[in-house]
Short mmCIF file of C-alpha atoms and ligand atoms in Angstrom, two decimals:
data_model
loop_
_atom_site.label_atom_id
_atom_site.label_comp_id
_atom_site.label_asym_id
_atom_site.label_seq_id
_atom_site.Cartn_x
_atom_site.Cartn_y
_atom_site.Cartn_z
CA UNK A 799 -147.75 162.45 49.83
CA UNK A 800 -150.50 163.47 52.29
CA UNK A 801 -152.31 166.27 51.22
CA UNK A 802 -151.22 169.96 49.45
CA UNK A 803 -152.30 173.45 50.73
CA UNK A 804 -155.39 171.74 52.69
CA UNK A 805 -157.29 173.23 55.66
CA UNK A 806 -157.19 172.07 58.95
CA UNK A 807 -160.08 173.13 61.34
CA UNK A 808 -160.99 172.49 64.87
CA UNK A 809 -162.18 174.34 68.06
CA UNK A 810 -161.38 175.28 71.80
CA UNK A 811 -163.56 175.56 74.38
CA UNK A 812 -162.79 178.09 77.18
CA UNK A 813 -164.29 180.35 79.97
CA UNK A 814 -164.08 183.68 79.76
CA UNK A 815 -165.55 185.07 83.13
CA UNK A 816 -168.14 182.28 83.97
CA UNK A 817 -169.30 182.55 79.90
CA UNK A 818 -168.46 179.88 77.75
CA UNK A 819 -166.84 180.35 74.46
CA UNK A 820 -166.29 177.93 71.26
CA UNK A 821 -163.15 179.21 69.47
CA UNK A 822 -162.51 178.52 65.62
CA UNK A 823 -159.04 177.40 65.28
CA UNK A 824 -157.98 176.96 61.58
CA UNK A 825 -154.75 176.77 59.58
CA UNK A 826 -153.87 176.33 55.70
CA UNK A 827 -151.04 173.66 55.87
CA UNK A 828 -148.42 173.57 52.32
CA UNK A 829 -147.70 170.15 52.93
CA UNK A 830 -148.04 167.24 54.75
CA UNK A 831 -146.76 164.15 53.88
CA UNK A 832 -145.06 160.73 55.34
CA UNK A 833 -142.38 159.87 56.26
CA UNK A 834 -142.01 155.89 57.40
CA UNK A 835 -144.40 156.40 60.34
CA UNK A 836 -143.83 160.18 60.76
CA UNK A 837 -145.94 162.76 59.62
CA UNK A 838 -144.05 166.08 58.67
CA UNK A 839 -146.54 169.39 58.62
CA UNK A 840 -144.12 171.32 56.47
CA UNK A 841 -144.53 175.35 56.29
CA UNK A 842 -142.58 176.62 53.15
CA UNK A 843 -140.74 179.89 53.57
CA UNK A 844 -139.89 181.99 50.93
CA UNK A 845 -137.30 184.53 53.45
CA UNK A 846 -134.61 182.73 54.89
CA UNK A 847 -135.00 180.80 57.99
CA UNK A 848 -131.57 179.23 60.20
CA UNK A 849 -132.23 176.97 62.55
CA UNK A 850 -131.53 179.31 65.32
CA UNK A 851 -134.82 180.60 64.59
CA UNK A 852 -136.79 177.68 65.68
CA UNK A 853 -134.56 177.15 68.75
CA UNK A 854 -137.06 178.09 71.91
CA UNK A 855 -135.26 178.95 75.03
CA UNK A 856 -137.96 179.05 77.51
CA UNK A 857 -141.66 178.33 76.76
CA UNK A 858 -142.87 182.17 77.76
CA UNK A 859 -140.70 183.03 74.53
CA UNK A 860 -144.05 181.82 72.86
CA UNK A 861 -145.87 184.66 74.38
CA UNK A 862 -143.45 187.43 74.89
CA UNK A 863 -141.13 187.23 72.08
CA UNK A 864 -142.14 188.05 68.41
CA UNK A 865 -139.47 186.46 66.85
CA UNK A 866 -140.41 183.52 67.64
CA UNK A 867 -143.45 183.53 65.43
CA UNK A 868 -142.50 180.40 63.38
CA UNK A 869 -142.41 178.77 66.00
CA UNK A 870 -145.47 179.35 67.54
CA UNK A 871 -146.99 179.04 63.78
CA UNK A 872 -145.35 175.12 63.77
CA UNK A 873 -146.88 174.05 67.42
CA UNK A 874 -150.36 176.07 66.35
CA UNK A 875 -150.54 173.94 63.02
CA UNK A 876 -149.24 171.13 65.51
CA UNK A 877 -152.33 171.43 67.93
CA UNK A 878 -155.08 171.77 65.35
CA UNK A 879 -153.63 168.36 63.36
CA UNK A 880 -153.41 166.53 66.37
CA UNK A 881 -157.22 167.78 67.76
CA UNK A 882 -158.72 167.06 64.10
CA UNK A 883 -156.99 163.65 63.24
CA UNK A 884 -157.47 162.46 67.00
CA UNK A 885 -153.90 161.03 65.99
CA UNK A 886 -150.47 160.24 67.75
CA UNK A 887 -148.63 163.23 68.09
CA UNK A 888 -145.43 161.46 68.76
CA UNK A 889 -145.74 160.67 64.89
CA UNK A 890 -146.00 164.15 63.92
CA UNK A 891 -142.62 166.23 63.30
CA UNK A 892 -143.36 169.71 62.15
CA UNK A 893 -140.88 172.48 60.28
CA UNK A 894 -139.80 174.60 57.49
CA UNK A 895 -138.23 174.45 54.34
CA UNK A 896 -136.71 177.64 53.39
CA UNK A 897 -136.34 178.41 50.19
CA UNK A 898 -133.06 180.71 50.79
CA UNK A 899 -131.86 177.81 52.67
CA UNK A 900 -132.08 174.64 50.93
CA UNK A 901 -129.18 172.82 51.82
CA UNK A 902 -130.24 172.92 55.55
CA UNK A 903 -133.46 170.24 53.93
CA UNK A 904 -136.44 170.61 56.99
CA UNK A 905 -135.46 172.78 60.30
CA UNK A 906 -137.72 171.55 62.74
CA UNK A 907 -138.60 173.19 66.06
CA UNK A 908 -136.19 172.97 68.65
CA UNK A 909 -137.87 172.50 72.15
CA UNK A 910 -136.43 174.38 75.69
CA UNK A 911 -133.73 171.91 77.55
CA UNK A 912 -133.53 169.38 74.01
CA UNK A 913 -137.02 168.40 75.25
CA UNK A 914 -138.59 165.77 72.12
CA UNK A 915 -141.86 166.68 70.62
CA UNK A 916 -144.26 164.71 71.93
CA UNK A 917 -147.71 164.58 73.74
CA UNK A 918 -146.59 166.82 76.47
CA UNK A 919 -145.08 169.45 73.73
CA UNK A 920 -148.98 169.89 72.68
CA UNK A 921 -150.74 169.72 76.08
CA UNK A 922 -148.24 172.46 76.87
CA UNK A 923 -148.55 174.64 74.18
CA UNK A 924 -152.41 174.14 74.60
CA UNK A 925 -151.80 176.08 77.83
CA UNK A 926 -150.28 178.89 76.64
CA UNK A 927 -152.47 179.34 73.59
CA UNK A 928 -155.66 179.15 75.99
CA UNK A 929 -153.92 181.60 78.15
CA UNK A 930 -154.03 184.16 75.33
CA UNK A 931 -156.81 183.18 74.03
CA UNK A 932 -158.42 184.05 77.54
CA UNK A 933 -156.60 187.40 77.39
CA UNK A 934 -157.95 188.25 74.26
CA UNK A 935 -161.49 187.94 74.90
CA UNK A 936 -161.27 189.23 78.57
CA UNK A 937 -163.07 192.61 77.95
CA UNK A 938 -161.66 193.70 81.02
CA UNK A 939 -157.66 193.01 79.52
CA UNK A 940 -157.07 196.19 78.29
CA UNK A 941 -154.77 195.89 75.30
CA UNK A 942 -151.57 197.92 75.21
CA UNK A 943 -148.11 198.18 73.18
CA UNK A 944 -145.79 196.16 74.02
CA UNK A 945 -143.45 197.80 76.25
CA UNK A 946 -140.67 195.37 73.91
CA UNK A 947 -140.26 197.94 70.87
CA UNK A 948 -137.71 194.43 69.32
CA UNK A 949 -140.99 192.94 69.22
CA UNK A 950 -142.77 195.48 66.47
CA UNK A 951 -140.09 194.75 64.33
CA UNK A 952 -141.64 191.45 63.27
CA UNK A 953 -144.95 192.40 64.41
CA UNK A 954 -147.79 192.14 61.50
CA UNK A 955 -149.76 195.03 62.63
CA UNK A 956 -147.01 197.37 63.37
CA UNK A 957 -148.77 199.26 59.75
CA UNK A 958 -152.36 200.14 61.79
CA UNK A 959 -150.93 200.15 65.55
CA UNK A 960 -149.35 203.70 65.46
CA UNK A 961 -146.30 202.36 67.20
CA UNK A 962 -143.50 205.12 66.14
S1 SF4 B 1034 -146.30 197.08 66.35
FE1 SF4 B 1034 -147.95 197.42 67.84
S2 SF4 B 1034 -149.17 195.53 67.86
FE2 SF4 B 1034 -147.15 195.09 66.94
S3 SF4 B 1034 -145.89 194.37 68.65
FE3 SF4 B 1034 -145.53 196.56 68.41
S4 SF4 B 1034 -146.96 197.50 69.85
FE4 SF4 B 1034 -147.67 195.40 69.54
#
């Protein structure tokens, strides 16, 4: 056993029109542990999760499709391990454990074309996370609904956003 419920914190730096900007990234992990030489970040669910759910197509599902949260919530704990323990992220394996889904043990992420998680998995997800990162402090991105009503039904905010 690794560590229980422990936060992991690191930052980004970016430019957002010609200003630079040091973003807090930070993450509460349930478990990580060790497997042999592979280190599992394990995200309990209490809802039931298939593997299907952690299959991504295409990498703009990340940024366009809300049902691919858990996902996105797997590489973003991914990213900020792997920035604050400067380790080998071809070590690292993370997933879920649904608790409505025991028998199915740890469903880990399933990457577009079977790809394996490795270094490349991060440095590409570190793209797309600074690209919305970059939208969201862009004062001149104007936010809007998404014009994807599928989306709001997973969406967080869908209570404050007004979307009928
Ligand atoms: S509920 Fe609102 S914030 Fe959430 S996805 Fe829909 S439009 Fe976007």
């Amino acid at each position: 056993m690794e560590d229980v419920e422990r936060k992991f914190v690191t930052n980004i730096r970016l430019n957002v029109r010609n200003q630079n900007c040091n973003v807090l990234l930070k993450g509460i992990f349930d478990r990580v542990d060790k497997i042999g030489n592979t280190i599992r970040i394990i995200d309990y669910k209490t809802g039931k999760v298939n593997q299907w759910d952690l299959n991504l197509r295409d990498w703009e599902n990340l940024i366009d499709d809300a049902k691919f949260d858990k996902c996105f919530q797997l590489l973003f704990y991914s990213y900020i391990y792997w920035k604050s323990n400067d380790t080998d992220i071809f070590n690292v394996t993370p997933g879920i454990i649904s608790f409505r889904n025991l028998k199915q043990g740890l469903l880990s992420i399933g990457l577009p074309k079977k790809e394996n998680f490795s270094q490349d998995t991060i440095l590409q997800f570190e793209n797309i996370l600074k690209a919305i990162l970059l939208d969201m402090l862009d004062a001149e991105v104007a936010y809007s609904q998404t014009s994807e009503e599928e989306n709001c039904k997973y969406c967080t905010f869908k209570s404050i956003c007004n979307r009928n």
